[in-house]
XYZ file of C-alpha atoms in Angstrom:
662
model
C -24.870 -4.301 -30.784
C -22.677 -1.458 -29.545
C -25.473 0.489 -27.892
C -25.007 2.271 -24.595
C -26.514 0.395 -21.670
C -27.622 2.559 -18.787
C -27.512 0.989 -15.357
C -30.898 0.328 -13.866
C -30.523 2.058 -10.561
C -27.350 1.460 -8.669
C -28.191 3.412 -5.564
C -24.893 3.039 -3.774
C -25.203 4.226 -0.215
C -21.592 3.657 0.740
C -21.103 7.195 2.017
C -24.341 8.834 0.973
C -25.923 9.972 4.208
C -22.644 10.119 6.150
C -23.268 13.780 6.913
C -26.881 13.201 7.847
C -25.901 10.196 9.927
C -23.474 12.413 11.793
C -26.489 14.241 13.183
C -27.346 11.166 15.213
C -23.935 9.685 15.898
C -22.975 11.964 18.791
C -24.818 11.425 22.044
C -25.377 15.132 22.618
C -26.955 15.611 19.217
C -28.958 12.399 19.445
C -30.484 13.550 22.724
C -31.201 17.036 21.453
C -32.379 16.507 17.884
C -33.947 13.060 17.749
C -36.559 11.171 19.646
C -34.736 8.251 21.201
C -35.834 4.693 20.637
C -37.593 3.310 23.705
C -34.785 2.520 26.132
C -36.170 -0.823 27.210
C -36.483 -2.013 23.640
C -33.143 -0.605 22.536
C -31.087 -2.045 25.400
C -32.737 -5.448 25.583
C -33.020 -6.716 22.030
C -34.737 -10.022 21.442
C -33.505 -11.484 18.191
C -35.379 -14.750 18.558
C -36.115 -16.116 15.120
C -39.668 -16.789 13.995
C -40.742 -20.330 14.646
C -41.274 -21.783 11.274
C -40.147 -22.090 8.341
C -37.826 -24.320 6.624
C -40.653 -26.230 4.973
C -40.295 -26.507 1.182
C -42.116 -23.762 -0.683
C -43.727 -24.367 -4.073
C -42.741 -22.130 -6.951
C -46.096 -20.932 -8.265
C -44.804 -20.354 -11.803
C -43.309 -23.826 -12.213
C -45.091 -26.716 -10.453
C -42.115 -28.917 -11.284
C -39.857 -26.976 -8.903
C -40.056 -27.586 -5.170
C -37.702 -25.443 -3.131
C -35.100 -27.419 -1.178
C -35.165 -27.524 2.602
C -32.871 -24.992 4.238
C -30.846 -25.213 7.427
C -30.850 -22.133 9.672
C -28.349 -19.535 8.479
C -25.269 -19.397 10.712
C -24.359 -15.739 11.165
C -20.896 -14.792 12.337
C -18.362 -11.993 12.480
C -17.724 -10.155 9.205
C -14.171 -10.237 7.882
C -15.060 -8.309 4.713
C -13.285 -4.991 4.183
C -16.593 -3.267 3.428
C -17.886 -4.171 6.900
C -15.034 -2.515 8.797
C -16.136 0.168 11.230
C -19.484 -1.416 12.168
C -18.958 -4.166 14.785
C -22.696 -4.927 14.890
C -22.728 -6.389 11.383
C -22.972 -10.128 10.877
C -22.098 -12.104 7.754
C -23.035 -15.515 6.385
C -22.965 -17.676 3.276
C -25.914 -19.714 1.975
C -25.343 -22.499 -0.538
C -28.111 -22.736 -3.164
C -28.635 -24.855 -6.288
C -27.242 -23.421 -9.492
C -30.240 -24.985 -11.264
C -33.384 -25.350 -9.151
C -34.649 -28.006 -11.556
C -31.622 -30.065 -10.486
C -31.272 -29.340 -6.757
C -28.727 -32.136 -6.262
C -26.436 -30.735 -8.952
C -23.950 -27.848 -8.943
C -24.331 -25.127 -6.332
C -23.461 -21.482 -5.834
C -22.697 -19.609 -2.601
C -24.733 -16.470 -1.876
C -22.881 -14.112 0.483
C -24.953 -11.995 2.887
C -24.545 -9.291 5.510
C -27.081 -8.146 8.064
C -27.600 -5.220 10.371
C -29.346 -7.072 13.223
C -32.588 -5.870 14.775
C -32.028 -3.549 17.738
C -35.085 -4.632 19.684
C -37.537 -7.527 19.743
C -37.201 -8.927 16.238
C -40.238 -8.876 13.949
C -38.559 -10.099 10.778
C -36.127 -9.086 8.052
C -35.997 -6.641 5.165
C -33.962 -7.831 2.166
C -32.342 -5.183 -0.023
C -31.330 -4.979 -3.688
C -29.924 -1.768 -5.221
C -30.454 -2.535 -8.909
C -28.194 -3.091 -11.867
C -28.863 -5.848 -12.633
C -25.553 -6.804 -11.119
C -25.264 -4.308 -8.279
C -23.923 -5.527 -4.961
C -26.542 -5.639 -2.230
C -23.815 -6.464 0.287
C -21.865 -3.197 0.036
C -24.698 -0.712 0.742
C -25.764 -2.574 3.881
C -22.168 -3.059 5.011
C -21.537 0.664 4.662
C -24.919 2.103 5.654
C -27.144 -0.630 7.072
C -27.389 1.108 10.447
C -28.331 4.407 8.789
C -30.970 2.732 6.583
C -32.372 0.881 9.591
C -32.640 4.089 11.624
C -33.940 6.277 8.792
C -36.749 3.846 7.958
C -37.691 3.138 11.566
C -36.803 -0.538 11.180
C -35.135 -1.137 14.555
C -37.278 -4.286 14.955
C -36.012 -5.764 11.675
C -32.805 -7.273 10.411
C -31.619 -5.378 7.327
C -30.137 -8.012 5.023
C -28.005 -7.284 1.992
C -26.716 -9.942 -0.352
C -24.790 -10.179 -3.573
C -27.134 -11.915 -6.027
C -25.856 -14.953 -7.891
C -23.293 -13.891 -10.475
C -22.446 -10.670 -8.611
C -19.134 -9.945 -6.864
C -18.865 -12.226 -3.778
C -21.605 -14.624 -4.950
C -19.806 -16.254 -7.846
C -19.328 -12.936 -9.639
C -19.337 -13.372 -13.409
C -15.907 -12.612 -14.868
C -15.733 -13.374 -18.561
C -12.900 -10.857 -19.004
C -9.975 -10.042 -16.750
C -9.445 -6.616 -15.205
C -6.474 -5.677 -17.394
C -8.474 -6.192 -20.565
C -11.464 -4.280 -19.175
C -9.244 -1.375 -18.194
C -7.696 -1.273 -21.652
C -11.094 -1.214 -23.372
C -13.142 0.644 -20.752
C -13.575 3.857 -22.736
C -13.170 2.928 -26.358
C -12.974 5.811 -28.803
C -15.885 5.169 -31.159
C -14.249 7.522 -33.696
C -10.893 5.710 -33.880
C -7.893 7.734 -34.999
C -5.246 5.012 -35.023
C -4.989 1.379 -36.149
C -4.711 0.351 -32.486
C -8.010 2.063 -31.623
C -9.635 0.394 -34.622
C -8.279 -2.993 -33.528
C -9.611 -2.613 -29.986
C -13.046 -1.596 -31.252
C -13.257 -4.591 -33.551
C -11.932 -7.021 -30.935
C -14.325 -5.731 -28.301
C -17.353 -6.641 -30.421
C -16.991 -10.342 -29.572
C -14.527 -10.479 -26.658
C -17.131 -10.667 -23.915
C -19.237 -13.378 -25.528
C -16.117 -15.388 -26.393
C -14.812 -15.154 -22.830
C -18.175 -16.148 -21.353
C -18.531 -19.221 -23.541
C -14.995 -20.294 -22.709
C -15.370 -19.890 -18.941
C -19.023 -20.753 -18.328
C -20.309 -22.801 -21.253
C -24.093 -23.086 -21.142
C -24.432 -22.438 -17.378
C -25.037 -18.688 -17.742
C -28.748 -19.320 -18.323
C -29.057 -20.129 -14.618
C -28.159 -16.555 -13.561
C -31.714 -15.357 -14.061
C -33.925 -13.018 -12.076
C -36.248 -15.941 -11.341
C -33.412 -17.953 -9.812
C -32.279 -14.961 -7.750
C -35.847 -14.671 -6.467
C -35.676 -18.348 -5.514
C -32.401 -17.623 -3.710
C -34.247 -14.903 -1.792
C -36.814 -17.434 -0.650
C -34.007 -19.692 0.510
C -32.675 -16.723 2.540
C -36.150 -16.176 4.022
C -36.377 -19.810 5.043
C -32.842 -19.779 6.425
C -33.743 -16.761 8.544
C -36.632 -18.733 9.998
C -39.357 -16.347 8.789
C -42.802 -17.189 7.421
C -42.791 -14.026 5.321
C -40.264 -11.563 3.966
C -40.134 -7.806 3.446
C -38.153 -6.357 0.553
C -36.683 -3.018 -0.484
C -35.634 -2.792 -4.135
C -34.306 0.043 -6.270
C -34.826 0.135 -10.061
C -33.954 -3.315 -11.475
C -34.363 -4.426 -7.873
C -38.044 -3.542 -8.260
C -38.404 -6.117 -11.029
C -36.601 -8.655 -8.832
C -39.103 -7.890 -6.077
C -41.986 -8.201 -8.510
C -40.704 -11.566 -9.707
C -40.414 -12.771 -6.107
C -43.979 -11.625 -5.452
C -45.114 -13.498 -8.564
C -43.324 -16.734 -7.637
C -44.017 -16.654 -3.888
C -47.077 -14.434 -3.314
C -47.939 -15.835 0.113
C -44.427 -15.175 1.392
C -44.631 -11.382 0.910
C -45.090 -9.333 4.072
C -44.410 -5.941 2.445
C -42.418 -4.470 -0.439
C -41.073 -1.059 -1.431
C -40.197 -0.885 -5.132
C -38.487 2.458 -5.781
C -37.909 3.625 -9.399
C -39.773 0.777 -11.046
C -38.321 -1.184 -13.933
C -40.925 -3.143 -15.879
C -39.392 -4.720 -19.018
C -42.507 -6.578 -20.124
C -44.783 -5.215 -22.816
C -42.647 -2.459 -24.355
C -42.927 -1.924 -28.072
C -39.783 -2.207 -30.172
C -39.546 1.582 -30.312
C -39.967 1.895 -26.546
C -37.243 -0.683 -25.931
C -34.708 1.479 -27.748
C -36.010 4.979 -27.097
C -37.016 4.907 -23.431
C -33.683 5.385 -21.711
C -31.872 7.432 -24.340
C -34.765 9.916 -24.424
C -34.856 9.914 -20.618
C -31.178 10.814 -20.422
C -31.556 13.410 -23.174
C -34.262 15.117 -21.131
C -32.152 14.891 -17.975
C -29.228 16.473 -19.865
C -31.474 19.321 -20.993
C -32.668 19.858 -17.403
C -29.059 19.948 -16.174
C -28.100 22.395 -18.914
C -31.041 24.688 -18.073
C -30.021 24.647 -14.411
C -26.429 25.525 -15.311
C -27.567 28.397 -17.540
C -29.738 29.818 -14.767
C -27.091 29.594 -12.023
C -23.989 31.727 -12.337
C -22.264 29.640 -9.660
C -22.404 26.614 -11.969
C -18.773 25.962 -12.912
C -19.779 25.289 -16.539
C -22.127 28.283 -16.764
C -22.769 29.791 -20.192
C -25.604 31.379 -22.127
C -25.749 28.159 -24.153
C -24.509 25.259 -22.017
C -25.310 22.536 -24.597
C -23.203 24.384 -27.164
C -20.326 24.637 -24.683
C -20.706 20.916 -23.920
C -20.671 20.100 -27.651
C -17.543 22.177 -28.175
C -15.707 20.404 -25.355
C -16.912 17.041 -26.652
C -15.423 17.769 -30.069
C -12.250 19.185 -28.545
C -11.709 16.009 -26.510
C -12.217 13.947 -29.658
C -9.591 16.030 -31.468
C -7.242 16.688 -28.551
C -7.092 13.940 -25.942
C -5.918 14.817 -22.422
C -3.907 12.754 -19.949
C -5.164 12.320 -16.401
C -2.907 12.376 -13.353
C -2.652 8.556 -13.512
C -1.585 8.615 -17.160
C -4.870 7.400 -18.605
C -6.064 9.196 -21.722
C -9.399 11.012 -21.689
C -11.354 11.589 -24.874
C -14.992 12.151 -25.740
C -16.113 8.675 -24.622
C -14.931 9.393 -21.061
C -16.815 12.690 -21.092
C -19.933 10.987 -22.424
C -19.839 8.314 -19.696
C -19.185 10.892 -16.980
C -22.159 12.934 -18.157
C -24.461 9.908 -18.090
C -23.235 9.010 -14.605
C -24.023 12.460 -13.224
C -27.527 12.592 -14.692
C -28.770 9.892 -12.320
C -28.969 12.363 -9.450
C -29.523 16.116 -9.228
C -26.932 16.245 -6.443
C -24.301 15.322 -9.058
C -25.095 18.282 -11.312
C -22.528 20.652 -9.719
C -19.967 17.821 -9.754
C -20.448 17.332 -13.497
C -20.180 21.060 -14.136
C -16.885 21.299 -12.227
C -15.488 18.197 -13.954
C -16.311 19.612 -17.384
C -14.770 22.990 -16.540
C -11.620 21.283 -15.259
C -11.380 19.134 -18.406
C -11.777 22.237 -20.525
C -8.786 23.677 -18.653
C -6.766 20.500 -19.264
C -7.506 18.366 -16.182
C -9.778 15.354 -16.900
C -9.511 13.723 -13.448
C -13.029 14.791 -12.478
C -14.438 13.167 -15.613
C -12.549 9.968 -14.814
C -13.897 10.009 -11.251
C -17.513 10.187 -12.428
C -17.031 7.720 -15.277
C -15.078 5.208 -13.173
C -17.707 5.159 -10.435
C -20.331 4.441 -13.077
C -18.321 1.641 -14.667
C -17.367 -0.062 -11.402
C -13.649 0.769 -11.571
C -11.851 0.945 -8.236
C -8.999 3.322 -7.490
C -6.437 0.532 -7.903
C -7.650 -0.382 -11.402
C -9.650 -3.423 -10.342
C -13.343 -3.812 -11.121
C -16.468 -5.132 -9.526
C -18.513 -7.498 -11.675
C -21.362 -5.078 -12.418
C -20.772 -4.594 -16.127
C -20.017 -8.271 -16.658
C -23.117 -9.382 -14.742
C -25.643 -6.996 -16.237
C -25.913 -8.429 -19.752
C -25.804 -12.038 -18.576
C -28.594 -11.509 -16.028
C -30.797 -9.691 -18.541
C -30.349 -12.421 -21.149
C -30.856 -15.226 -18.640
C -34.060 -13.457 -17.563
C -35.399 -13.352 -21.124
C -35.065 -9.560 -21.248
C -33.710 -8.657 -24.670
C -34.525 -6.181 -27.411
C -36.540 -7.110 -30.463
C -35.223 -6.550 -34.022
C -35.945 -3.109 -35.474
C -38.069 -3.392 -38.636
C -36.703 -0.279 -40.386
C -33.270 0.559 -38.936
C -32.581 3.513 -41.232
C -35.842 5.295 -40.397
C -35.435 4.499 -36.720
C -31.900 5.922 -36.616
C -33.281 9.191 -37.943
C -35.950 9.202 -35.218
C -33.395 8.340 -32.547
C -31.051 11.139 -33.532
C -33.918 13.610 -33.681
C -35.248 12.747 -30.202
C -31.909 12.173 -28.450
C -29.119 13.887 -30.423
C -26.593 13.693 -27.573
C -27.609 10.562 -25.686
C -27.641 8.556 -28.931
C -24.753 10.218 -30.734
C -22.660 7.032 -30.688
C -25.364 4.873 -32.305
C -24.727 4.055 -35.961
C -26.816 2.252 -38.570
C -24.797 -0.940 -38.196
C -25.830 -1.105 -34.529
C -29.515 -0.970 -35.396
C -29.192 -3.432 -38.254
C -27.658 -5.830 -35.727
C -30.444 -5.276 -33.189
C -32.423 -8.057 -31.581
C -29.575 -10.549 -31.264
C -27.776 -9.171 -28.209
C -28.127 -12.501 -26.370
C -27.343 -14.855 -29.233
C -23.659 -15.125 -28.372
C -24.384 -16.045 -24.753
C -27.346 -18.421 -24.647
C -30.560 -19.574 -26.289
C -33.754 -17.594 -25.712
C -34.881 -17.788 -22.094
C -38.386 -17.347 -20.632
C -39.325 -14.011 -19.091
C -41.434 -13.762 -15.930
C -44.613 -11.736 -16.436
C -45.501 -9.982 -13.182
C -48.721 -11.212 -11.574
C -49.145 -10.850 -7.812
C -51.962 -12.558 -5.919
C -50.780 -12.093 -2.331
C -52.141 -9.919 0.467
C -48.927 -8.144 1.495
C -48.953 -4.414 0.583
C -46.560 -3.172 -2.112
C -45.519 0.470 -2.592
C -44.278 1.396 -6.084
C -42.402 4.725 -6.356
C -42.111 6.462 -9.715
C -40.310 9.711 -10.607
C -41.678 12.050 -13.244
C -38.134 13.104 -14.211
C -36.331 9.802 -13.778
C -33.861 9.372 -16.680
C -33.293 5.638 -16.281
C -36.752 4.254 -15.456
C -39.617 6.327 -16.873
C -42.736 6.997 -14.849
C -44.872 4.833 -17.127
C -42.922 1.778 -15.950
C -44.040 2.529 -12.384
C -47.616 2.842 -13.585
C -47.363 -0.447 -15.496
C -45.768 -2.270 -12.556
C -48.460 -1.038 -10.185
C -51.162 -2.315 -12.528
C -49.387 -5.653 -13.016
C -49.056 -6.271 -9.273
C -52.776 -5.876 -8.668
C -55.012 -4.276 -6.040
C -52.541 -4.513 -3.134
C -49.981 -2.357 -4.960
C -50.074 1.437 -4.659
C -48.270 4.074 -6.757
C -46.435 7.007 -5.148
C -45.407 9.844 -7.497
C -42.238 11.913 -7.069
C -42.125 15.163 -9.069
C -38.415 15.946 -8.853
C -35.233 14.892 -10.639
C -33.190 11.757 -10.207
C -33.320 7.993 -10.136
C -34.434 6.347 -6.888
C -35.521 8.435 -3.898
C -34.661 6.292 -0.872
C -32.961 8.597 1.674
C -32.961 11.369 -0.937
C -36.539 12.619 -0.648
C -37.815 13.010 2.918
C -41.393 12.639 1.737
C -40.731 9.425 -0.205
C -38.563 7.967 2.561
C -41.297 8.627 5.143
C -43.872 6.739 3.079
C -41.433 3.900 2.480
C -40.802 3.735 6.230
C -44.536 3.625 6.994
C -45.019 0.732 4.605
C -42.069 -1.395 5.760
C -42.414 -0.724 9.498
C -46.202 -0.437 9.901
C -47.699 -1.911 6.685
C -49.387 1.424 5.901
C -49.840 2.447 2.248
C -50.317 6.094 1.254
C -53.639 7.253 -0.136
C -54.339 6.779 -3.821
C -52.838 9.603 -5.864
C -50.286 10.678 -3.235
C -47.563 12.937 -4.663
C -44.186 13.866 -3.164
C -42.391 17.054 -4.191
C -38.620 17.536 -3.789
C -37.286 18.611 -0.412
C -36.728 22.365 -0.082
C -33.235 23.678 -0.669
C -31.307 24.523 2.507
C -30.395 28.208 2.425
C -27.183 29.663 3.801
C -27.766 30.611 7.455
C -27.402 34.253 8.449
C -24.375 33.553 10.669
C -22.467 31.568 8.048
C -20.077 34.254 6.787
C -19.087 35.248 10.337
C -18.094 31.748 11.508
C -14.590 31.480 13.006
C -11.856 30.226 10.658
C -8.804 28.965 12.583
C -5.212 29.712 11.531
C -3.940 27.417 8.793
C -7.339 27.082 7.094
C -7.630 28.754 3.705
C -10.431 30.337 1.681
C -13.459 28.552 0.255
C -12.784 26.378 -2.817
C -15.089 24.807 -5.381
C -14.819 21.035 -4.873
C -18.432 19.817 -5.175
C -17.414 16.194 -5.745
C -16.064 16.004 -2.193
C -19.302 17.204 -0.620
C -21.359 14.955 -2.842
C -19.271 11.893 -1.962
C -19.917 12.587 1.714
C -23.666 12.882 1.164
C -24.018 16.680 1.201
C -26.749 17.893 -1.149
C -28.563 21.228 -1.093
C -31.589 19.537 0.494
C -29.500 18.044 3.318
C -27.485 21.075 4.333
C -25.324 24.010 3.346
C -21.560 23.700 3.229
C -18.197 25.011 2.147
C -14.883 23.313 1.402
C -11.498 24.727 2.371
C -7.894 23.550 2.553
C -5.834 23.347 5.726
C -2.078 23.274 6.184
C -2.657 21.072 9.254
C -3.227 17.339 9.343
C -6.832 16.151 9.921
C -6.600 15.676 13.696
C -4.868 19.023 14.204
C -7.382 20.737 11.924
C -10.324 19.511 13.977
C -8.542 20.523 17.196
C -8.004 24.004 15.756
C -11.719 24.250 14.945
C -12.611 23.005 18.428
C -10.519 25.772 19.975
C -11.812 28.480 17.616
C -15.466 27.518 18.035
C -15.159 27.157 21.806
C -13.681 30.649 22.021
C -16.583 31.981 19.940
C -19.200 30.478 22.247
C -20.076 27.429 20.157
C -20.814 24.125 21.884
C -18.212 21.519 20.991
C -20.000 18.157 21.041
C -16.981 15.997 20.345
C -14.478 14.862 17.750
C -13.364 11.456 16.550
C -11.645 9.659 13.676
C -13.796 8.232 10.878
C -12.553 4.667 10.703
C -13.770 3.750 7.231
C -12.488 6.869 5.443
C -8.728 6.813 5.770
C -7.063 9.616 7.723
C -10.280 11.541 8.387
C -11.449 13.283 11.550
C -14.911 14.610 12.301
C -16.053 17.317 14.705
C -19.638 18.122 15.730
C -20.918 21.439 17.071
C -23.897 23.600 17.990
C -23.772 27.295 17.093
C -24.981 29.898 19.618
C -28.175 29.988 17.522
C -28.682 26.266 18.180
C -27.835 25.103 14.631
C -25.919 21.871 14.095
C -22.586 21.922 12.239
C -20.354 19.003 11.311
C -16.791 19.238 9.996
C -14.801 16.565 8.170
C -11.025 17.024 7.826
C -9.527 14.586 5.307
C -5.907 13.816 4.556
C -4.212 12.104 1.582
C -5.192 8.580 2.645
C -8.865 9.517 2.507
C -8.539 10.535 -1.136
C -6.940 7.202 -1.977
C -10.109 5.346 -0.917
C -12.624 4.260 -3.531
C -15.192 6.608 -1.989
C -13.164 9.786 -2.553
C -10.700 8.808 -5.264
C -10.576 11.416 -8.001
C -12.591 14.017 -6.120
C -9.567 16.045 -4.952
C -5.892 15.853 -4.020
C -4.139 17.023 -0.858
C -0.480 17.296 0.151
C 0.940 15.113 2.961
C 0.396 16.743 6.346
C -2.432 18.889 4.983
C -6.198 18.442 4.886
C -9.284 19.231 2.883
C -12.044 20.445 5.169
C -15.806 20.195 4.645
C -17.859 22.440 6.943
C -21.587 21.742 6.782
C -24.701 23.129 8.455
C -27.156 20.212 8.632
C -30.890 20.687 9.057
């Protein structure tokens, strides 16, 4: 069935929080703005492993499975590109059975990374960002230290891993990258025989490739088996119990672990809950498309109310519709030669609706496409579809369908497709505009080409460890009712926390939510019943902002919201501007150091940012005592996956982000 699949919560933290982290990365700022970790604990870490633990653990849902014994995990230096710039990280590989019912048979290697505990070790927190199929390795490699600090988990290892079938851990690749790139944004209103051929071929290409490369082994890439892998990691760490932090689909993974191994749960945070069990046929098909339709309407209302929205109009949906039709009729070439049409715009829009911080980025990308430049749309769409700047892909969109099918999570047949199509188009006219009757008539058999029906794990937790479930009232991908249902399913030791704002997953996005998540993971404290978190207040422009010194060679303010967003700047984190400089990054920061010093600002220091190409950062205090950070980025920075497509800069020049951080 050619129905859009929305990702279940890829909360990639690769650079999100880089600006906020800068507040604590300079010694002067750390001493002034943050309460330091107890010096004795911080300088004399004790990472002694817990004493137990490699004893076999029964799987409570299948008495026939006894978990294999596990040798202690051997951690060593990371040689992965994602881990560059953080010498504290350690990496390891754990070999697990492909089929736990046949532990002596084929195996698969699960690749892990950890941010080690900074003081006397109390345990580990495992992390999964969602998908299914999202890498848990990358977010910890990029931001494990920031997550550890933000959640007050200095006494815990923060462990990320690529689940089985994902990227480094035997990533599922039924199709090669060249074919994926060719068919990534298929025009569902084909205008040429070639477009018609690609559409028809794509209907079966994935299933055919999977059967050829994997045979009947794909059924082993289930959520239940990934949960068993997690217990192998726990045992290999030497811990009696495990803590877990999961986003979206990662919440279901956590719930399955709690169901299989209830006595092994120390604590869990399940943020943006995904509960696939118990939906009606209508809910299976309507839930996400209606959620994204509502998120689109909220974005459009925001853009209509704010004249600084780059896509501002009295009727933003009508302007969006007009551009959508124009791109269908008149395709545009991006700077890399790829052709953008309405499918690229549709994917870019869906990508931006996951987070309110992306709203200005979407508006600018649409305005640029309207003017003939679709690069911003490609940047949003590519990040959503797992396309790297060099045209290679992670395994996300190849893993997602396999994992869902192997986990028994598939849609039921629709009894009356014609009537349901009418309902779908009425409730979600934009989010479901590519759905046709043939899709609905073919519903309910989305797994038939991959494997036989597989069992689904019904959540049922009997352990004592506390579980915090976070649900957003305006979450487009995982509706609030799923959080309510998951809380009920996990029993009396689960507690629901409500977030009233926009977006999907609130870890490190909402201060209120993050504080409660920190209390649960660090101190085992659940919030009171009925606790509600509202969005963080917007950071207003400080009174001194327009009078700040601007050194020679630095130009006027430009609208490049994608750059600020990629670096983690949202309107609840700080206030910022973006300019261009005719100087290279190092010289630009030096010019700011001189200009600010002459104006009486305190220059805290400057340094290169190792994991962001030719980028330099400077940190400052204003005479009023406010903290400012500046990033100057050259061409190499905008060739990285993190910033690709957000802007371009000439050799020897820089793009400069100046941000006041609260």
